[in-house]
mmCIF file of C-alpha atoms in Angstrom:
data_model
loop_
_atom_site.group_PDB
_atom_site.id
_atom_site.type_symbol
_atom_site.label_atom_id
_atom_site.label_comp_id
_atom_site.label_asym_id
_atom_site.label_seq_id
_atom_site.Cartn_x
_atom_site.Cartn_y
_atom_site.Cartn_z
ATOM 1 C CA MET A 1 111.931 104.602 57.744
ATOM 2 C CA SER A 2 108.542 102.998 58.300
ATOM 3 C CA ASN A 3 109.332 102.355 61.990
ATOM 4 C CA ILE A 4 109.385 106.086 62.785
ATOM 5 C CA THR A 5 106.653 106.998 65.248
ATOM 6 C CA GLU A 6 103.990 109.313 63.904
ATOM 7 C CA VAL A 7 102.642 112.049 66.142
ATOM 8 C CA VAL A 8 99.578 114.053 65.184
ATOM 9 C CA VAL A 9 99.567 117.707 66.205
ATOM 10 C CA GLN A 10 96.811 120.306 66.050
ATOM 11 C CA SER A 11 97.457 123.778 64.726
ATOM 12 C CA ARG A 12 97.286 126.556 67.320
ATOM 13 C CA GLU A 13 96.189 129.999 66.270
ATOM 14 C CA LYS A 14 95.619 131.721 69.603
ATOM 15 C CA LEU A 15 98.839 132.338 71.481
ATOM 16 C CA GLY A 16 99.776 133.660 74.907
ATOM 17 C CA THR A 17 99.610 132.588 78.539
ATOM 18 C CA GLY A 18 95.819 132.563 78.843
ATOM 19 C CA HIS A 19 95.189 130.541 75.710
ATOM 20 C CA SER A 20 97.999 128.121 76.567
ATOM 21 C CA ARG A 21 96.511 127.657 80.041
ATOM 22 C CA ARG A 22 93.063 126.938 78.577
ATOM 23 C CA LEU A 23 94.665 124.472 76.191
ATOM 24 C CA ARG A 24 96.274 122.633 79.141
ATOM 25 C CA HIS A 25 92.920 122.522 80.932
ATOM 26 C CA ALA A 26 91.473 120.941 77.777
ATOM 27 C CA GLY A 27 94.081 118.151 78.054
ATOM 28 C CA MET A 28 96.506 119.297 75.368
ATOM 29 C CA VAL A 29 100.077 120.553 75.611
ATOM 30 C CA PRO A 30 101.120 123.744 73.782
ATOM 31 C CA SER A 31 104.131 123.092 71.582
ATOM 32 C CA VAL A 32 106.199 124.725 68.897
ATOM 33 C CA VAL A 33 107.996 123.395 65.815
ATOM 34 C CA TYR A 34 111.067 125.255 64.608
ATOM 35 C CA GLY A 35 114.458 124.947 62.947
ATOM 36 C CA LYS A 36 115.942 124.156 59.549
ATOM 37 C CA ASP A 37 115.229 127.360 57.616
ATOM 38 C CA GLY A 38 111.503 127.351 58.383
ATOM 39 C CA ASP A 39 109.494 129.678 60.605
ATOM 40 C CA SER A 40 108.416 128.567 64.042
ATOM 41 C CA VAL A 41 104.909 127.094 64.021
ATOM 42 C CA PRO A 42 102.812 126.940 67.204
ATOM 43 C CA VAL A 43 100.990 123.620 67.581
ATOM 44 C CA SER A 44 99.439 121.540 70.338
ATOM 45 C CA VAL A 45 99.957 117.862 71.065
ATOM 46 C CA GLU A 46 98.447 115.180 73.295
ATOM 47 C CA PRO A 47 100.574 114.551 76.420
ATOM 48 C CA LYS A 48 100.036 110.775 76.168
ATOM 49 C CA ALA A 49 101.775 110.686 72.779
ATOM 50 C CA ILE A 50 104.815 112.475 74.222
ATOM 51 C CA GLY A 51 104.786 110.252 77.324
ATOM 52 C CA LYS A 52 105.004 107.130 75.154
ATOM 53 C CA ILE A 53 107.972 108.564 73.257
ATOM 54 C CA ILE A 54 109.856 109.465 76.448
ATOM 55 C CA GLN A 55 109.269 105.964 77.831
ATOM 56 C CA SER A 56 110.578 104.377 74.611
ATOM 57 C CA GLU A 57 114.104 102.973 74.224
ATOM 58 C CA THR A 58 115.569 106.077 72.591
ATOM 59 C CA GLY A 59 113.711 108.429 74.954
ATOM 60 C CA MET A 60 114.083 112.133 74.256
ATOM 61 C CA ASN A 61 116.285 111.437 71.227
ATOM 62 C CA THR A 62 113.605 109.690 69.191
ATOM 63 C CA VAL A 63 113.068 110.817 65.617
ATOM 64 C CA LEU A 64 109.370 111.502 65.025
ATOM 65 C CA ASN A 65 107.149 111.986 62.020
ATOM 66 C CA LEU A 66 105.065 115.011 62.882
ATOM 67 C CA ARG A 67 101.747 115.246 61.017
ATOM 68 C CA LEU A 68 99.409 118.194 61.185
ATOM 69 C CA ALA A 69 95.831 117.024 61.865
ATOM 70 C CA GLY A 70 93.685 117.145 58.709
ATOM 71 C CA THR A 71 96.637 117.045 56.336
ATOM 72 C CA GLU A 72 98.889 114.326 54.958
ATOM 73 C CA GLU A 73 102.050 116.407 55.147
ATOM 74 C CA THR A 74 104.617 114.989 57.557
ATOM 75 C CA ARG A 75 107.904 116.282 58.881
ATOM 76 C CA HIS A 76 110.871 114.676 60.638
ATOM 77 C CA VAL A 77 111.441 116.234 64.045
ATOM 78 C CA MET A 78 113.124 115.561 67.380
ATOM 79 C CA ILE A 79 112.115 116.722 70.828
ATOM 80 C CA LYS A 80 114.433 119.626 71.589
ATOM 81 C CA SER A 81 113.198 120.350 75.100
ATOM 82 C CA LEU A 82 110.377 119.561 77.512
ATOM 83 C CA ASP A 83 109.024 121.921 80.148
ATOM 84 C CA ARG A 84 107.544 120.270 83.207
ATOM 85 C CA HIS A 85 105.720 121.767 86.169
ATOM 86 C CA PRO A 86 108.206 121.967 89.063
ATOM 87 C CA VAL A 87 105.787 120.461 91.609
ATOM 88 C CA THR A 88 103.333 118.237 89.753
ATOM 89 C CA ASP A 89 105.808 117.196 87.037
ATOM 90 C CA ARG A 90 103.005 117.657 84.496
ATOM 91 C CA LEU A 91 104.046 118.391 80.906
ATOM 92 C CA MET A 92 103.786 122.144 80.229
ATOM 93 C CA HIS A 93 105.371 122.711 76.828
ATOM 94 C CA VAL A 94 107.234 120.801 74.118
ATOM 95 C CA ASP A 95 109.763 122.126 71.603
ATOM 96 C CA PHE A 96 110.104 120.138 68.376
ATOM 97 C CA LEU A 97 113.194 120.673 66.220
ATOM 98 C CA ARG A 98 112.945 120.012 62.472
ATOM 99 C CA ILE A 99 115.745 117.740 61.286
ATOM 100 C CA ASP A 100 117.157 116.525 58.010
ATOM 101 C CA MET A 101 117.662 112.753 57.947
ATOM 102 C CA ASP A 102 120.835 113.182 55.824
ATOM 103 C CA LYS A 103 122.489 115.714 58.129
ATOM 104 C CA LYS A 104 124.186 115.077 61.442
ATOM 105 C CA VAL A 105 122.459 116.247 64.598
ATOM 106 C CA ARG A 106 123.742 116.869 68.106
ATOM 107 C CA ALA A 107 121.973 115.235 71.022
ATOM 108 C CA VAL A 108 122.529 114.948 74.759
ATOM 109 C CA ILE A 109 122.497 111.321 75.918
ATOM 110 C CA PRO A 110 122.236 110.224 79.564
ATOM 111 C CA VAL A 111 124.985 107.962 80.912
ATOM 112 C CA GLU A 112 123.752 104.975 82.927
ATOM 113 C CA LEU A 113 126.319 103.227 85.094
ATOM 114 C CA SER A 114 125.466 99.668 86.085
ATOM 115 C CA GLY A 115 127.129 97.089 88.294
ATOM 116 C CA PHE A 116 128.749 97.235 91.712
ATOM 117 C CA ALA A 117 132.270 98.562 91.251
ATOM 118 C CA GLU A 118 135.175 96.649 92.824
ATOM 119 C CA GLY A 119 136.511 99.849 94.356
ATOM 120 C CA VAL A 120 133.200 100.488 96.108
ATOM 121 C CA LYS A 121 133.425 97.055 97.755
ATOM 122 C CA LEU A 122 136.798 98.153 99.145
ATOM 123 C CA GLY A 123 135.257 101.270 100.664
ATOM 124 C CA GLY A 124 135.727 103.663 97.767
ATOM 125 C CA HIS A 125 133.309 106.391 96.756
ATOM 126 C CA LEU A 126 132.031 106.718 93.179
ATOM 127 C CA THR A 127 131.623 110.273 91.916
ATOM 128 C CA ILE A 128 129.797 110.780 88.647
ATOM 129 C CA VAL A 129 131.243 113.875 86.992
ATOM 130 C CA ARG A 130 129.139 113.769 83.825
ATOM 131 C CA HIS A 131 125.586 112.444 83.963
ATOM 132 C CA LYS A 132 124.981 113.347 80.308
ATOM 133 C CA LEU A 133 127.184 113.494 77.215
ATOM 134 C CA GLU A 134 126.752 115.310 73.939
ATOM 135 C CA ILE A 135 127.071 113.270 70.755
ATOM 136 C CA GLU A 136 126.901 113.974 67.044
ATOM 137 C CA CYS A 137 125.479 111.505 64.543
ATOM 138 C CA LEU A 138 122.926 110.969 61.798
ATOM 139 C CA PRO A 139 119.355 110.853 63.106
ATOM 140 C CA SER A 140 119.083 107.176 62.127
ATOM 141 C CA ASN A 141 122.022 106.320 64.430
ATOM 142 C CA LEU A 142 120.684 108.045 67.549
ATOM 143 C CA ILE A 143 120.879 106.132 70.817
ATOM 144 C CA GLY A 144 118.756 106.503 73.929
ATOM 145 C CA VAL A 145 121.214 105.847 76.715
ATOM 146 C CA ILE A 146 124.910 105.061 77.106
ATOM 147 C CA LYS A 147 125.073 101.992 79.357
ATOM 148 C CA VAL A 148 128.397 101.283 81.011
ATOM 149 C CA ASP A 149 129.241 98.366 83.281
ATOM 150 C CA ILE A 150 131.565 99.611 86.022
ATOM 151 C CA SER A 151 132.014 96.282 87.847
ATOM 152 C CA ASP A 152 135.740 96.265 86.999
ATOM 153 C CA LEU A 153 136.359 99.851 88.131
ATOM 154 C CA GLY A 154 138.936 99.637 90.902
ATOM 155 C CA LEU A 155 139.953 101.996 93.647
ATOM 156 C CA ASN A 156 141.638 105.255 92.551
ATOM 157 C CA SER A 157 140.635 104.745 88.934
ATOM 158 C CA THR A 158 138.800 106.960 86.480
ATOM 159 C CA LEU A 159 136.235 106.194 83.806
ATOM 160 C CA ARG A 160 136.942 108.384 80.802
ATOM 161 C CA ILE A 161 135.034 109.032 77.581
ATOM 162 C CA GLY A 162 137.586 106.872 75.753
ATOM 163 C CA ASP A 163 136.514 103.900 77.916
ATOM 164 C CA LEU A 164 132.848 104.217 76.918
ATOM 165 C CA PRO A 165 131.288 101.880 74.334
ATOM 166 C CA GLN A 166 131.628 103.076 70.750
ATOM 167 C CA PHE A 167 128.483 103.107 68.605
ATOM 168 C CA GLU A 168 128.452 102.984 64.829
ATOM 169 C CA GLY A 169 128.393 106.470 63.322
ATOM 170 C CA VAL A 170 128.264 108.158 66.722
ATOM 171 C CA GLU A 171 130.929 110.675 67.800
ATOM 172 C CA TYR A 172 131.406 112.027 71.289
ATOM 173 C CA ILE A 173 131.790 115.806 71.212
ATOM 174 C CA LEU A 174 134.193 115.892 74.156
ATOM 175 C CA GLY A 175 137.671 114.394 73.898
ATOM 176 C CA PRO A 176 138.488 110.821 75.002
ATOM 177 C CA LYS A 177 140.434 112.010 78.064
ATOM 178 C CA ARG A 178 137.475 113.746 79.685
ATOM 179 C CA THR A 179 136.298 112.218 82.945
ATOM 180 C CA VAL A 180 132.893 110.547 83.292
ATOM 181 C CA ALA A 181 133.250 109.105 86.790
ATOM 182 C CA THR A 182 135.954 108.647 89.395
ATOM 183 C CA LEU A 183 136.344 106.158 92.199
ATOM 184 C CA ARG A 184 138.331 107.362 95.185
ATOM 185 C CA MET A 185 138.666 106.366 98.805
ATOM 186 C CA ALA A 186 135.856 107.908 100.843
ATOM 187 C CA GLY A 187 136.941 111.157 102.445
ATOM 188 C CA THR A 188 139.252 112.149 99.599
ATOM 189 C CA GLU A 189 136.551 113.473 97.305
ATOM 190 C CA THR A 190 138.688 116.565 96.754
ATOM 191 C CA THR A 191 140.675 114.470 94.277
ATOM 192 C CA ALA A 192 137.561 113.891 92.156
ATOM 193 C CA GLU A 193 136.654 117.535 92.375
ATOM 194 C CA ALA A 194 140.181 118.498 91.366
ATOM 195 C CA GLU A 195 139.908 116.259 88.306
ATOM 196 C CA ALA A 196 136.602 117.817 87.354
ATOM 197 C CA GLU A 197 138.178 121.245 87.717
ATOM 198 C CA GLU A 198 141.108 120.100 85.602
ATOM 199 C CA ASP A 199 138.637 119.121 82.882
ATOM 200 C CA GLU A 200 137.022 122.531 83.033
ATOM 201 C CA ASP A 201 140.420 124.191 82.697
ATOM 202 C CA GLU A 202 141.131 122.145 79.582
ATOM 203 C CA GLU A 203 137.910 123.442 78.009
ATOM 204 C CA MET B 1 124.753 125.563 111.410
ATOM 205 C CA LEU B 2 124.565 127.417 108.101
ATOM 206 C CA MET B 3 124.398 131.220 108.200
ATOM 207 C CA PRO B 4 125.961 134.027 106.183
ATOM 208 C CA ASN B 5 129.393 135.309 107.217
ATOM 209 C CA ARG B 6 128.561 138.901 106.430
ATOM 210 C CA THR B 7 125.372 140.644 105.299
ATOM 211 C CA LYS B 8 124.696 144.004 103.726
ATOM 212 C CA TYR B 9 121.770 144.710 106.090
ATOM 213 C CA ARG B 10 121.295 143.292 109.577
ATOM 214 C CA LYS B 11 117.502 142.882 109.413
ATOM 215 C CA VAL B 12 115.109 142.355 106.509
ATOM 216 C CA GLN B 13 111.348 142.535 105.992
ATOM 217 C CA LYS B 14 109.183 139.413 105.718
ATOM 218 C CA LYS B 15 108.131 139.752 102.050
ATOM 219 C CA VAL B 16 106.021 136.612 102.038
ATOM 220 C CA LYS B 17 105.223 135.690 98.464
ATOM 221 C CA PHE B 18 105.390 131.998 97.857
ATOM 222 C CA LYS B 19 105.123 130.531 94.379
ATOM 223 C CA ALA B 20 106.328 127.496 92.441
ATOM 224 C CA ALA B 21 110.112 127.392 92.046
ATOM 225 C CA THR B 22 111.349 128.423 88.635
ATOM 226 C CA ARG B 23 114.977 127.671 89.402
ATOM 227 C CA GLY B 24 116.652 124.873 91.327
ATOM 228 C CA ALA B 25 113.781 122.518 90.537
ATOM 229 C CA THR B 26 115.823 119.821 88.768
ATOM 230 C CA LEU B 27 118.606 117.516 89.916
ATOM 231 C CA SER B 28 121.980 119.100 89.183
ATOM 232 C CA PHE B 29 124.632 117.131 91.053
ATOM 233 C CA GLY B 30 123.455 113.854 92.508
ATOM 234 C CA GLU B 31 121.492 110.815 91.455
ATOM 235 C CA TYR B 32 118.643 111.317 93.955
ATOM 236 C CA GLY B 33 117.027 114.346 95.539
ATOM 237 C CA LEU B 34 114.442 115.605 97.992
ATOM 238 C CA LYS B 35 111.933 117.988 96.417
ATOM 239 C CA ALA B 36 109.725 120.446 98.302
ATOM 240 C CA LEU B 37 106.020 120.061 97.514
ATOM 241 C CA GLU B 38 105.063 123.120 99.558
ATOM 242 C CA SER B 39 106.600 126.519 100.092
ATOM 243 C CA GLY B 40 107.898 127.640 103.453
ATOM 244 C CA TRP B 41 110.735 128.851 105.608
ATOM 245 C CA ILE B 42 113.356 126.261 106.546
ATOM 246 C CA THR B 43 115.536 127.238 109.491
ATOM 247 C CA SER B 44 119.248 126.509 109.675
ATOM 248 C CA ARG B 45 118.544 124.129 112.599
ATOM 249 C CA GLN B 46 116.105 122.128 110.464
ATOM 250 C CA ILE B 47 118.606 121.934 107.590
ATOM 251 C CA GLU B 48 121.293 120.700 109.974
ATOM 252 C CA ALA B 49 118.951 118.177 111.596
ATOM 253 C CA ALA B 50 117.930 116.799 108.205
ATOM 254 C CA ARG B 51 121.550 116.623 107.038
ATOM 255 C CA ILE B 52 122.694 114.781 110.159
ATOM 256 C CA ALA B 53 119.761 112.363 109.978
ATOM 257 C CA MET B 54 120.421 111.392 106.367
ATOM 258 C CA THR B 55 124.224 111.151 106.619
ATOM 259 C CA ARG B 56 123.874 108.938 109.721
ATOM 260 C CA HIS B 57 121.418 106.686 107.911
ATOM 261 C CA VAL B 58 123.768 106.174 104.961
ATOM 262 C CA LYS B 59 126.578 105.586 107.496
ATOM 263 C CA ARG B 60 128.599 108.462 106.034
ATOM 264 C CA GLY B 61 128.729 106.759 102.636
ATOM 265 C CA GLY B 62 127.884 108.607 99.467
ATOM 266 C CA LYS B 63 127.893 112.359 99.001
ATOM 267 C CA VAL B 64 125.248 114.869 100.030
ATOM 268 C CA TRP B 65 124.587 118.284 98.520
ATOM 269 C CA ILE B 66 122.545 120.968 100.284
ATOM 270 C CA ARG B 67 120.784 123.032 97.626
ATOM 271 C CA MET B 68 119.468 125.772 99.915
ATOM 272 C CA PHE B 69 121.071 128.354 102.170
ATOM 273 C CA PRO B 70 119.483 130.207 105.118
ATOM 274 C CA ASP B 71 120.253 133.820 104.231
ATOM 275 C CA LYS B 72 117.149 135.519 105.689
ATOM 276 C CA PRO B 73 117.510 136.831 109.262
ATOM 277 C CA ILE B 74 114.439 136.466 111.489
ATOM 278 C CA THR B 75 114.100 138.853 114.417
ATOM 279 C CA ILE B 76 112.255 138.243 117.668
ATOM 280 C CA LYS B 77 111.379 140.706 120.443
ATOM 281 C CA PRO B 78 112.206 139.584 123.982
ATOM 282 C CA ALA B 79 109.405 138.091 126.102
ATOM 283 C CA GLU B 80 107.166 140.444 128.120
ATOM 284 C CA THR B 81 108.228 143.484 126.096
ATOM 285 C CA ARG B 82 105.812 146.255 125.183
ATOM 286 C CA MET B 83 105.272 146.878 121.483
ATOM 287 C CA GLY B 84 107.352 149.571 119.832
ATOM 288 C CA LYS B 85 110.922 150.612 120.624
ATOM 289 C CA GLY B 86 112.133 149.302 117.308
ATOM 290 C CA LYS B 87 112.567 145.937 115.639
ATOM 291 C CA GLY B 88 113.780 143.004 117.716
ATOM 292 C CA SER B 89 117.197 141.408 117.469
ATOM 293 C CA VAL B 90 118.147 138.645 115.015
ATOM 294 C CA ASP B 91 117.190 135.266 116.483
ATOM 295 C CA HIS B 92 117.791 132.768 113.708
ATOM 296 C CA TRP B 93 118.270 132.369 109.967
ATOM 297 C CA VAL B 94 115.871 130.823 107.464
ATOM 298 C CA CYS B 95 115.864 129.847 103.818
ATOM 299 C CA VAL B 96 112.810 130.730 101.708
ATOM 300 C CA VAL B 97 111.922 127.518 99.874
ATOM 301 C CA HIS B 98 109.422 127.635 97.037
ATOM 302 C CA ALA B 99 107.381 124.571 96.068
ATOM 303 C CA GLY B 100 109.311 122.411 93.610
ATOM 304 C CA ARG B 101 112.763 123.263 94.944
ATOM 305 C CA ILE B 102 115.310 120.428 95.198
ATOM 306 C CA MET B 103 116.551 120.857 98.772
ATOM 307 C CA PHE B 104 119.030 117.997 99.090
ATOM 308 C CA GLU B 105 120.800 115.749 96.615
ATOM 309 C CA MET B 106 122.643 112.485 97.173
ATOM 310 C CA GLU B 107 124.959 110.221 95.207
ATOM 311 C CA GLY B 108 127.009 107.090 95.727
ATOM 312 C CA VAL B 109 124.391 105.008 97.558
ATOM 313 C CA ASN B 110 121.802 102.523 96.342
ATOM 314 C CA PRO B 111 118.294 103.855 95.580
ATOM 315 C CA GLU B 112 116.569 102.074 98.500
ATOM 316 C CA LEU B 113 119.020 103.509 101.019
ATOM 317 C CA ALA B 114 118.700 107.002 99.506
ATOM 318 C CA ARG B 115 114.891 106.752 99.660
ATOM 319 C CA GLU B 116 114.989 105.750 103.340
ATOM 320 C CA ALA B 117 117.515 108.471 104.209
ATOM 321 C CA PHE B 118 115.429 111.161 102.536
ATOM 322 C CA ALA B 119 112.260 109.905 104.257
ATOM 323 C CA ILE B 120 113.992 110.372 107.623
ATOM 324 C CA ALA B 121 115.322 113.786 106.575
ATOM 325 C CA ALA B 122 111.852 114.857 105.419
ATOM 326 C CA GLN B 123 110.542 114.260 108.943
ATOM 327 C CA LYS B 124 112.868 117.007 110.174
ATOM 328 C CA LEU B 125 111.428 119.551 107.753
ATOM 329 C CA PRO B 126 108.231 121.605 108.169
ATOM 330 C CA ILE B 127 106.966 121.036 104.615
ATOM 331 C CA LYS B 128 105.795 118.112 102.487
ATOM 332 C CA CYS B 129 108.541 116.613 100.347
ATOM 333 C CA LYS B 130 108.990 113.873 97.759
ATOM 334 C CA PHE B 131 111.864 111.678 96.657
ATOM 335 C CA VAL B 132 113.063 112.220 93.091
ATOM 336 C CA SER B 133 115.656 110.334 91.104
ATOM 337 C CA ARG B 134 117.462 111.002 87.856
ATOM 338 C CA HIS B 135 115.972 107.879 86.275
ATOM 339 C CA GLY B 136 112.404 108.901 86.899
ATOM 340 C CA GLY B 137 111.536 107.289 90.259
ATOM 341 C CA GLU B 138 109.242 109.510 92.336
ATOM 342 C CA GLU B 139 107.323 109.057 95.529
#
């Protein structure tokens, strides 16, 4: 567990819009730590530290060791959500979720499709139905992105969750028949939409 | 051109209060998007011009989503008319776009082509825009 990134946070006593705004002007990001039977604790964190984590291989689903400045006490957390400014894209707020390393967690993983599909070469149109998928696993097994090579995907074929790579100790929450992407002839996108609707009906 | 089929009231007041978008500011459907950096009114003609420009550039490949709808009627009084005698008649329809709004989304094309198409579409719009992508590329 020594390779877990440590992030130092400062305690935050003054709350509210005005204080949070002043904190942002001072170069910090207001944050909160919550979950796992404990109370929510308002803290502040340096945006650079969060930026490094997001850029890392596991991205948003990185397990962190959160340490309060001036103490030696650490806590395992994950980034639950990030608020960004809609125009400047600057970090506005971070939610940290306390986790237990022995208990399974749920995380949303982005799906990255690579390669030039055969069906596209023949004039087909690729429709991505699910850009992200929810998984359940132990924190030590978390993955950053689900990479899928779609070079072999032909015309009028569908990429389903069952076709995705399986990772050790990782379970997809949705069933194996759920659609991830479809490849149809251009102009018949209604078929892809119908499949997506079919999926929704199954839910 | 986009316009509502039926409205509850024929004419509305201006109510100009622009702010940063709190909704519709993230990509929801496509891989790439065009984000408004300023607030403003986008007319249905401008939306149509931008849509045509980008679909022509991608040679009708891919899929385009329009994430705004012109539902605000704008009235204009006829030329050389004295003031008064009531509000003018509806001339065109606009969409109130707040800064940060994703106006268009695209999927099924390569990133370079999407970037070029959105750059051409942005020229048809009266506000500053930027290209955004799901995997972090911004311009």
